[in-house]
mmCIF file of C-alpha atoms in Angstrom:
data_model
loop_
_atom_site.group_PDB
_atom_site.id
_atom_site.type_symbol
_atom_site.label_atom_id
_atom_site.label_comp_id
_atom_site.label_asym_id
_atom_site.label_seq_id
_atom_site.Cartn_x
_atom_site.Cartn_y
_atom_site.Cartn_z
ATOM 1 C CA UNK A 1 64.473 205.653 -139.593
ATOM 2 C CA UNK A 2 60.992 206.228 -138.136
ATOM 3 C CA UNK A 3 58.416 205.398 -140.905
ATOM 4 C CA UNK A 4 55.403 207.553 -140.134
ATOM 5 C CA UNK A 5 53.549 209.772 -142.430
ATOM 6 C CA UNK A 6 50.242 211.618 -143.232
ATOM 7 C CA UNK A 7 47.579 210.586 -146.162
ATOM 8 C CA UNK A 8 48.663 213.162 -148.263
ATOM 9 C CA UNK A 9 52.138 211.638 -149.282
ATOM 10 C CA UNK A 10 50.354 208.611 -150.025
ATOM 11 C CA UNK A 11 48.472 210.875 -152.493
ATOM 12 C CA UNK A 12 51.921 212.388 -153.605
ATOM 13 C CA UNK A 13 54.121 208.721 -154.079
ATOM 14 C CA UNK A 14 50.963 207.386 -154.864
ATOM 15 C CA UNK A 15 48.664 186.734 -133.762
ATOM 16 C CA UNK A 16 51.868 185.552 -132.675
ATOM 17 C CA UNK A 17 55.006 183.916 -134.415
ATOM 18 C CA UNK A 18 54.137 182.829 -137.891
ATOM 19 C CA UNK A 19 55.765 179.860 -139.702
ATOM 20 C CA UNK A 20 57.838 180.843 -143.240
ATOM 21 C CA UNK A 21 55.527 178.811 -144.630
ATOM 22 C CA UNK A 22 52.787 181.045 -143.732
ATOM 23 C CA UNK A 23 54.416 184.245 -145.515
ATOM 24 C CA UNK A 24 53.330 185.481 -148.902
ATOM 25 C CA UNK A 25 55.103 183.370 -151.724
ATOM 26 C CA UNK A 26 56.643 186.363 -153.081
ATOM 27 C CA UNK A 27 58.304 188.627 -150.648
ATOM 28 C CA UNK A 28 58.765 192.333 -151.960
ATOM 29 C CA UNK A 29 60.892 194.527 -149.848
ATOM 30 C CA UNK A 30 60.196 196.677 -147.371
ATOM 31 C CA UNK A 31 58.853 200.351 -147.998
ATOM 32 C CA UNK A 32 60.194 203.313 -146.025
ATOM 33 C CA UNK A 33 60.125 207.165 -145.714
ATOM 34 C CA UNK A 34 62.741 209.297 -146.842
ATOM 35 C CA UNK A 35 62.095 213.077 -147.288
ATOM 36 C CA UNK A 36 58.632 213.230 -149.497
ATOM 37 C CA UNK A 37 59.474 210.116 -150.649
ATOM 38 C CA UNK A 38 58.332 206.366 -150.529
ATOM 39 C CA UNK A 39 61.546 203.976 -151.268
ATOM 40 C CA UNK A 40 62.115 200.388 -151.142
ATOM 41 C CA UNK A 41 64.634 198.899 -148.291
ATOM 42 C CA UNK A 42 67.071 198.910 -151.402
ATOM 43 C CA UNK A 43 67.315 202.626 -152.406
ATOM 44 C CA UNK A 44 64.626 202.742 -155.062
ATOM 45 C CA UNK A 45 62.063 205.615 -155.403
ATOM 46 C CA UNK A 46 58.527 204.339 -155.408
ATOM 47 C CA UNK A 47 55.284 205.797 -156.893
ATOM 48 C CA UNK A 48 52.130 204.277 -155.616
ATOM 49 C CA UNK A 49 49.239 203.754 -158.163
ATOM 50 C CA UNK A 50 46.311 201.673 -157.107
ATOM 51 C CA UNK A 51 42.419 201.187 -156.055
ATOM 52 C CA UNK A 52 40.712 201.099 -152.758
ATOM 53 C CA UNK A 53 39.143 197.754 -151.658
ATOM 54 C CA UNK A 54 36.623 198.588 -149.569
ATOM 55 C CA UNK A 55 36.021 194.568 -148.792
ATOM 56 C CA UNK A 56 32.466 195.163 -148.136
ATOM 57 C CA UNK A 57 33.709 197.023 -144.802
ATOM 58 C CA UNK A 58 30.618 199.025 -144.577
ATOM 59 C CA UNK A 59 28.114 196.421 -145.165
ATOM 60 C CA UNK A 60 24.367 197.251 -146.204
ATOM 61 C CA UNK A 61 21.777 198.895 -144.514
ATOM 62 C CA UNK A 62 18.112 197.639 -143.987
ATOM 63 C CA UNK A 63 15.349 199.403 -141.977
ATOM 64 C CA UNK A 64 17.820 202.218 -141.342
ATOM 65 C CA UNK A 65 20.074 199.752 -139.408
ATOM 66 C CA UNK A 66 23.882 199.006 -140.746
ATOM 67 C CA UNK A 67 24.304 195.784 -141.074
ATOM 68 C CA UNK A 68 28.211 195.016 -141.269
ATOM 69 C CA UNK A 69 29.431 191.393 -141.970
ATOM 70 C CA UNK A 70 31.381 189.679 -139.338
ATOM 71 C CA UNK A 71 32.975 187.495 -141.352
ATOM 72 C CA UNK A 72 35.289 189.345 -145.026
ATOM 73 C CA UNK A 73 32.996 187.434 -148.024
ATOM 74 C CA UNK A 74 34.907 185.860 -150.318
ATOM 75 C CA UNK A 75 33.482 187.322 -153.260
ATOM 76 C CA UNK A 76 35.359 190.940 -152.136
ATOM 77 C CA UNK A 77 38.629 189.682 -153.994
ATOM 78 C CA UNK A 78 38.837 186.853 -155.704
ATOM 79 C CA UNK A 79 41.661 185.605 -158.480
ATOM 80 C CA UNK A 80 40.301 187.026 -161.492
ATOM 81 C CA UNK A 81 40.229 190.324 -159.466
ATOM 82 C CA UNK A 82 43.901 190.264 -158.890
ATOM 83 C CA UNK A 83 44.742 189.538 -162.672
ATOM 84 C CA UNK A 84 42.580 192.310 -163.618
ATOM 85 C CA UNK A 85 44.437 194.767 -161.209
ATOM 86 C CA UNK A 86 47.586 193.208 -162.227
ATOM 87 C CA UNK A 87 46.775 194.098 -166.356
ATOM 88 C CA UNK A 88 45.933 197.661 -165.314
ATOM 89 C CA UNK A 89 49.433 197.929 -163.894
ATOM 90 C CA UNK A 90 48.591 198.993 -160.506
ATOM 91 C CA UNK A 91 50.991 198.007 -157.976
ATOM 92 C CA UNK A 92 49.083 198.957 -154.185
ATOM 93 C CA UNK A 93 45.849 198.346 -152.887
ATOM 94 C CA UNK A 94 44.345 200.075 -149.957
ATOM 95 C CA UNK A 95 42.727 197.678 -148.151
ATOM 96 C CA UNK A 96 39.700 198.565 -145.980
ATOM 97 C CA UNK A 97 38.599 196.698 -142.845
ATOM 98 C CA UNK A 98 35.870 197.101 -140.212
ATOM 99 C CA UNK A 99 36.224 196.366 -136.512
ATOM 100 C CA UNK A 100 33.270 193.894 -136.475
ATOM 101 C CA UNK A 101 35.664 191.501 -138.302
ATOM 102 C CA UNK A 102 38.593 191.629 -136.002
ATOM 103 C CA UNK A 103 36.472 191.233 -132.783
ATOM 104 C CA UNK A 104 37.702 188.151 -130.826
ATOM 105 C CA UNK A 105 35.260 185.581 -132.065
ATOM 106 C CA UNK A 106 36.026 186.224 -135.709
ATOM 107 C CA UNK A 107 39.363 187.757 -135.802
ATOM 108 C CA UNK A 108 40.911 183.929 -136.305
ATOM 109 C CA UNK A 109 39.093 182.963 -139.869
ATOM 110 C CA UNK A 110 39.356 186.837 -141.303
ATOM 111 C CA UNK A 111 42.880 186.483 -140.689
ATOM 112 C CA UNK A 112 43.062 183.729 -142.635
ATOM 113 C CA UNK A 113 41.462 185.292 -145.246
ATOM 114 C CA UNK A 114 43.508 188.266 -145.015
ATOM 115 C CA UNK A 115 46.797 186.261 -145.072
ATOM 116 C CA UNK A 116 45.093 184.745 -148.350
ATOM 117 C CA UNK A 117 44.583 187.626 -149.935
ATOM 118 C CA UNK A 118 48.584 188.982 -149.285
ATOM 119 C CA UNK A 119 49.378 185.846 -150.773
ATOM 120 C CA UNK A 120 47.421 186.732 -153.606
ATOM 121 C CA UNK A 121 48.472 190.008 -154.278
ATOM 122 C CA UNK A 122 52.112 189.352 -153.286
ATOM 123 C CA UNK A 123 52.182 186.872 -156.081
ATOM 124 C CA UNK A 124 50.981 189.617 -158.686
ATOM 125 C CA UNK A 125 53.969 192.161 -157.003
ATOM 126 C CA UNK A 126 51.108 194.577 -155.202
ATOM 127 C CA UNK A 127 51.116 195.799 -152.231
ATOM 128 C CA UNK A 128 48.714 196.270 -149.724
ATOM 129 C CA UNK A 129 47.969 199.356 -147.302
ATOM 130 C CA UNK A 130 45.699 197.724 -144.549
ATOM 131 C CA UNK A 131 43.238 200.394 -143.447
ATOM 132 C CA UNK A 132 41.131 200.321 -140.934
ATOM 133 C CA UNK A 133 37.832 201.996 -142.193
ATOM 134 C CA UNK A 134 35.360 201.583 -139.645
ATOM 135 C CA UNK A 135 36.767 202.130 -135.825
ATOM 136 C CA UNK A 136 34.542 200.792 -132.672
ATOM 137 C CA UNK A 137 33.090 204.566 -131.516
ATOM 138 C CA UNK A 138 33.015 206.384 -135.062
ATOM 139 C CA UNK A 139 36.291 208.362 -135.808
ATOM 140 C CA UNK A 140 35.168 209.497 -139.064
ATOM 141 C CA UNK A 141 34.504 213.135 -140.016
ATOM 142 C CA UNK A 142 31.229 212.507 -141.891
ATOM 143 C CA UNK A 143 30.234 210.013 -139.126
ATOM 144 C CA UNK A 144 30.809 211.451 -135.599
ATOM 145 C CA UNK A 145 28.308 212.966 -134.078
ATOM 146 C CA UNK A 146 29.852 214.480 -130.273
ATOM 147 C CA UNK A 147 32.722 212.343 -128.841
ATOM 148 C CA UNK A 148 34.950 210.414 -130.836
ATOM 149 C CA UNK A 149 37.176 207.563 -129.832
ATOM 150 C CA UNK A 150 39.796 209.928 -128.731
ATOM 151 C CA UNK A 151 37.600 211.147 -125.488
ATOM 152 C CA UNK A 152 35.939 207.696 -124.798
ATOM 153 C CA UNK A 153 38.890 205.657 -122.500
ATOM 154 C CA UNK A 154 37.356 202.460 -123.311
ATOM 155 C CA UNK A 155 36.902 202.707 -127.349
ATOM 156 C CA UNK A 156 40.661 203.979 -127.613
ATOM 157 C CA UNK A 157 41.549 201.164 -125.692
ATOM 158 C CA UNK A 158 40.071 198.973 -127.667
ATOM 159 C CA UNK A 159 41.135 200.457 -131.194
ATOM 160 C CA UNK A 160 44.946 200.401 -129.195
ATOM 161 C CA UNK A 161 44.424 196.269 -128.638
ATOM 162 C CA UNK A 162 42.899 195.943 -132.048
ATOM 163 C CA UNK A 163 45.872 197.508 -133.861
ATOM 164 C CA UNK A 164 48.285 195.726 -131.692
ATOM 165 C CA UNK A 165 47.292 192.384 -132.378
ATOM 166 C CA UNK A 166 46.668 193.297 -136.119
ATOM 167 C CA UNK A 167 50.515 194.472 -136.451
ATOM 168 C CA UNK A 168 51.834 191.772 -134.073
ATOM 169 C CA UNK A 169 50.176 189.394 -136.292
ATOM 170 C CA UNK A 170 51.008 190.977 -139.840
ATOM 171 C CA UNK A 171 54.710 192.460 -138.892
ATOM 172 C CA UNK A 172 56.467 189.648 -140.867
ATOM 173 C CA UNK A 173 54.137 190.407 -144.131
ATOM 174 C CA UNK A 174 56.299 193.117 -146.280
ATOM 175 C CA UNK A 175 53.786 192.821 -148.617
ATOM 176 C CA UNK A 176 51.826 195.747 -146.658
ATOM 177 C CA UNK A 177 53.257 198.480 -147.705
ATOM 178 C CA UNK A 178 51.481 200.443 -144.818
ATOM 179 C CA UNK A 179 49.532 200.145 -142.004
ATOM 180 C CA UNK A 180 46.633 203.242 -142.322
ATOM 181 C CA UNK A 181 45.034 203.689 -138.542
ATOM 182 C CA UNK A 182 42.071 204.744 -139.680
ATOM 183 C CA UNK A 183 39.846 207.083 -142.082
ATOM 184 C CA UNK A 184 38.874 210.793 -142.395
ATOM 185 C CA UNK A 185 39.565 211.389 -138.577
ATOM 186 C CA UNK A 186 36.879 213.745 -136.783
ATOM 187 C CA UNK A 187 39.349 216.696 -134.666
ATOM 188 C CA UNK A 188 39.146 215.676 -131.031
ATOM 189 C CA UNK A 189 36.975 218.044 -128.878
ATOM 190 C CA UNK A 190 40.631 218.970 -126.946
ATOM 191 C CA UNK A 191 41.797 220.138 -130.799
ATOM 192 C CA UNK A 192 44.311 219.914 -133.098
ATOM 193 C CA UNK A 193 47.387 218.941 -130.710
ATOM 194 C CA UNK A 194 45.628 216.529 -128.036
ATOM 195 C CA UNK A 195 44.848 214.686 -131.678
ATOM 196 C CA UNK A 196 48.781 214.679 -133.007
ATOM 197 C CA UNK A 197 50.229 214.022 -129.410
ATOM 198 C CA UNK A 198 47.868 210.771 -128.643
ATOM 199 C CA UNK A 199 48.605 209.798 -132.337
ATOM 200 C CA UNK A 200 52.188 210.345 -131.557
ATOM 201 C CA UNK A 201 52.041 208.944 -128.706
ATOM 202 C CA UNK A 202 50.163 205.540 -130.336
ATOM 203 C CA UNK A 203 52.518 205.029 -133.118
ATOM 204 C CA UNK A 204 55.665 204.530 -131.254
ATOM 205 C CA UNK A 205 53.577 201.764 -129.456
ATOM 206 C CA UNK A 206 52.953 200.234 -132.353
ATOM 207 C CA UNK A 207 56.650 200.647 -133.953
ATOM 208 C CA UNK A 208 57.564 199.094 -130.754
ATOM 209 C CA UNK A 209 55.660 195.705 -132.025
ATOM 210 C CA UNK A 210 56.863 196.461 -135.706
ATOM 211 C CA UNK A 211 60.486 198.516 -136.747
ATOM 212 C CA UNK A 212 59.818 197.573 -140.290
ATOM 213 C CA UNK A 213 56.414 199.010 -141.674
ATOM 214 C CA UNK A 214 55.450 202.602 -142.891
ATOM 215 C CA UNK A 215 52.145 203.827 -140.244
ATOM 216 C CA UNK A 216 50.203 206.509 -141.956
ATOM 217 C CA UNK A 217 48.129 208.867 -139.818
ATOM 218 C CA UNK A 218 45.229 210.409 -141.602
ATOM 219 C CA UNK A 219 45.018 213.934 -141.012
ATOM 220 C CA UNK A 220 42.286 214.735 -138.815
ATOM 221 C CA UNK A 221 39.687 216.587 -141.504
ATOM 222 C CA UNK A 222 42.308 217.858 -143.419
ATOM 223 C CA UNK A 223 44.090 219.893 -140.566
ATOM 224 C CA UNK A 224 47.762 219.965 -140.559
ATOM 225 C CA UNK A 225 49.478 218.901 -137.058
ATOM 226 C CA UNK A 226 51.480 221.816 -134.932
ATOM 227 C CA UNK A 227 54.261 221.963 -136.797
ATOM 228 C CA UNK A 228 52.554 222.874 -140.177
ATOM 229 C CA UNK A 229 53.250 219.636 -142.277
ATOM 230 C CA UNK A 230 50.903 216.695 -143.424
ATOM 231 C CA UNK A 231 52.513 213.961 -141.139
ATOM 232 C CA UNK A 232 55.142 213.671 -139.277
ATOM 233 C CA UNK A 233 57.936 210.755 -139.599
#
């Protein structure tokens, strides 16, 4: 079973080998699609409830410049953070990241920390939807101004390597419960279709690397693709 599907169900049911050592401590199944519904790889219906870590993704601004960290602070999730989602009963976390920390020179430590906080939550039973929030070449709705990543050759290369070594990395960890591709997509100048066939078109690249995860393409400002529905699986 292909597991693709669009934000809105999420709403609805809401690199290189790794050592076993180096998985979470606690390994929760893996999540799939089946109809309008999120299950786990034994049968069971699951409903989603959680927060968004935004990880300090977007950074701060001074003198009208964003200034984005390189390098995921390790104030953004700490222990105590984890019990206090853990009393609230939440069981996912959507987990924001920005390009700047998987370019090469610091894609090494912030995977570390990443795999450190999987650990973490794995431990507490919650899962994780790894997002990336902030593309190379804006693909956000509210941020895009003209062409987006999906006209510029060199930027959708880029966010094509940066996802592949992000899933050939993470494949092993069924403590994601999704990989997200990105945020609030801006439509494509070519529309509606040239969007949904290069997402297409992307995703069973990626499943390719990784049979096992859910891959949730945003809708692209709240459009629906050709054939009517919120994602397609």
């Amino acid at each position: 079973m292909k597991k693709t599907l669009g934000i809105g169900l999420i709403a609805l049911g809401l690199c290189g080998q790794m050592a076993q050592a180096d998985l979470p401590t606690v390994n929760p199944l893996y999540l799939k699609v089946s109809g309008p519904h999120i299950i786990r790889d034994d049968g069971q219906k699951m409903f989603l409830r959680g927060f968004n870590l935004s990880n300090y993704a977007h950074g701060n601004w001074k003198d009208g410049i964003n200034i984005r960290p390189q390098t995921i602070p390790d104030w953004v999730l700490t222990p105590d953070d984890i019990e206090r989602l853990k009393s609230l009963g939440v069981n996912v976390v959507r987990y924001e990241l920005n390009y700047d920390v998987l370019e090469p020179q610091n894609i090494t430590k912030n995977f570390e920390i990443i795999e450190k906080h999987l650990r973490w939550l794995s431990e507490a039973q919650i899962y994780a939807i790894v997002n990336l929030h902030i593309t190379k070449g804006r693909s956000s709705a509210f941020l895009s101004k003209g062409l987006t990543i999906f006209e510029d050759e060199a930027l959708w290369q880029d966010f094509e390597n940066t996802w592949a070594r992000i899933v050939r990395h993470f494949k092993d960890f069924s403590s994601i419960a999704a990989f997200e591709f990105f945020n609030e997509p801006k439509i494509p100048t070519k529309g509606k279709k040239f969007f949904w066939d290069t997402l297409i078109g992307f995703n069973e690249r990626m499943r390719a690397i990784d049979p096992n995860h859910i891959f949730i393409i945003p809708n692209p400002e709240g459009a629906t693709n050709p054939d009517g529905k919120i994602g397609r699986a």
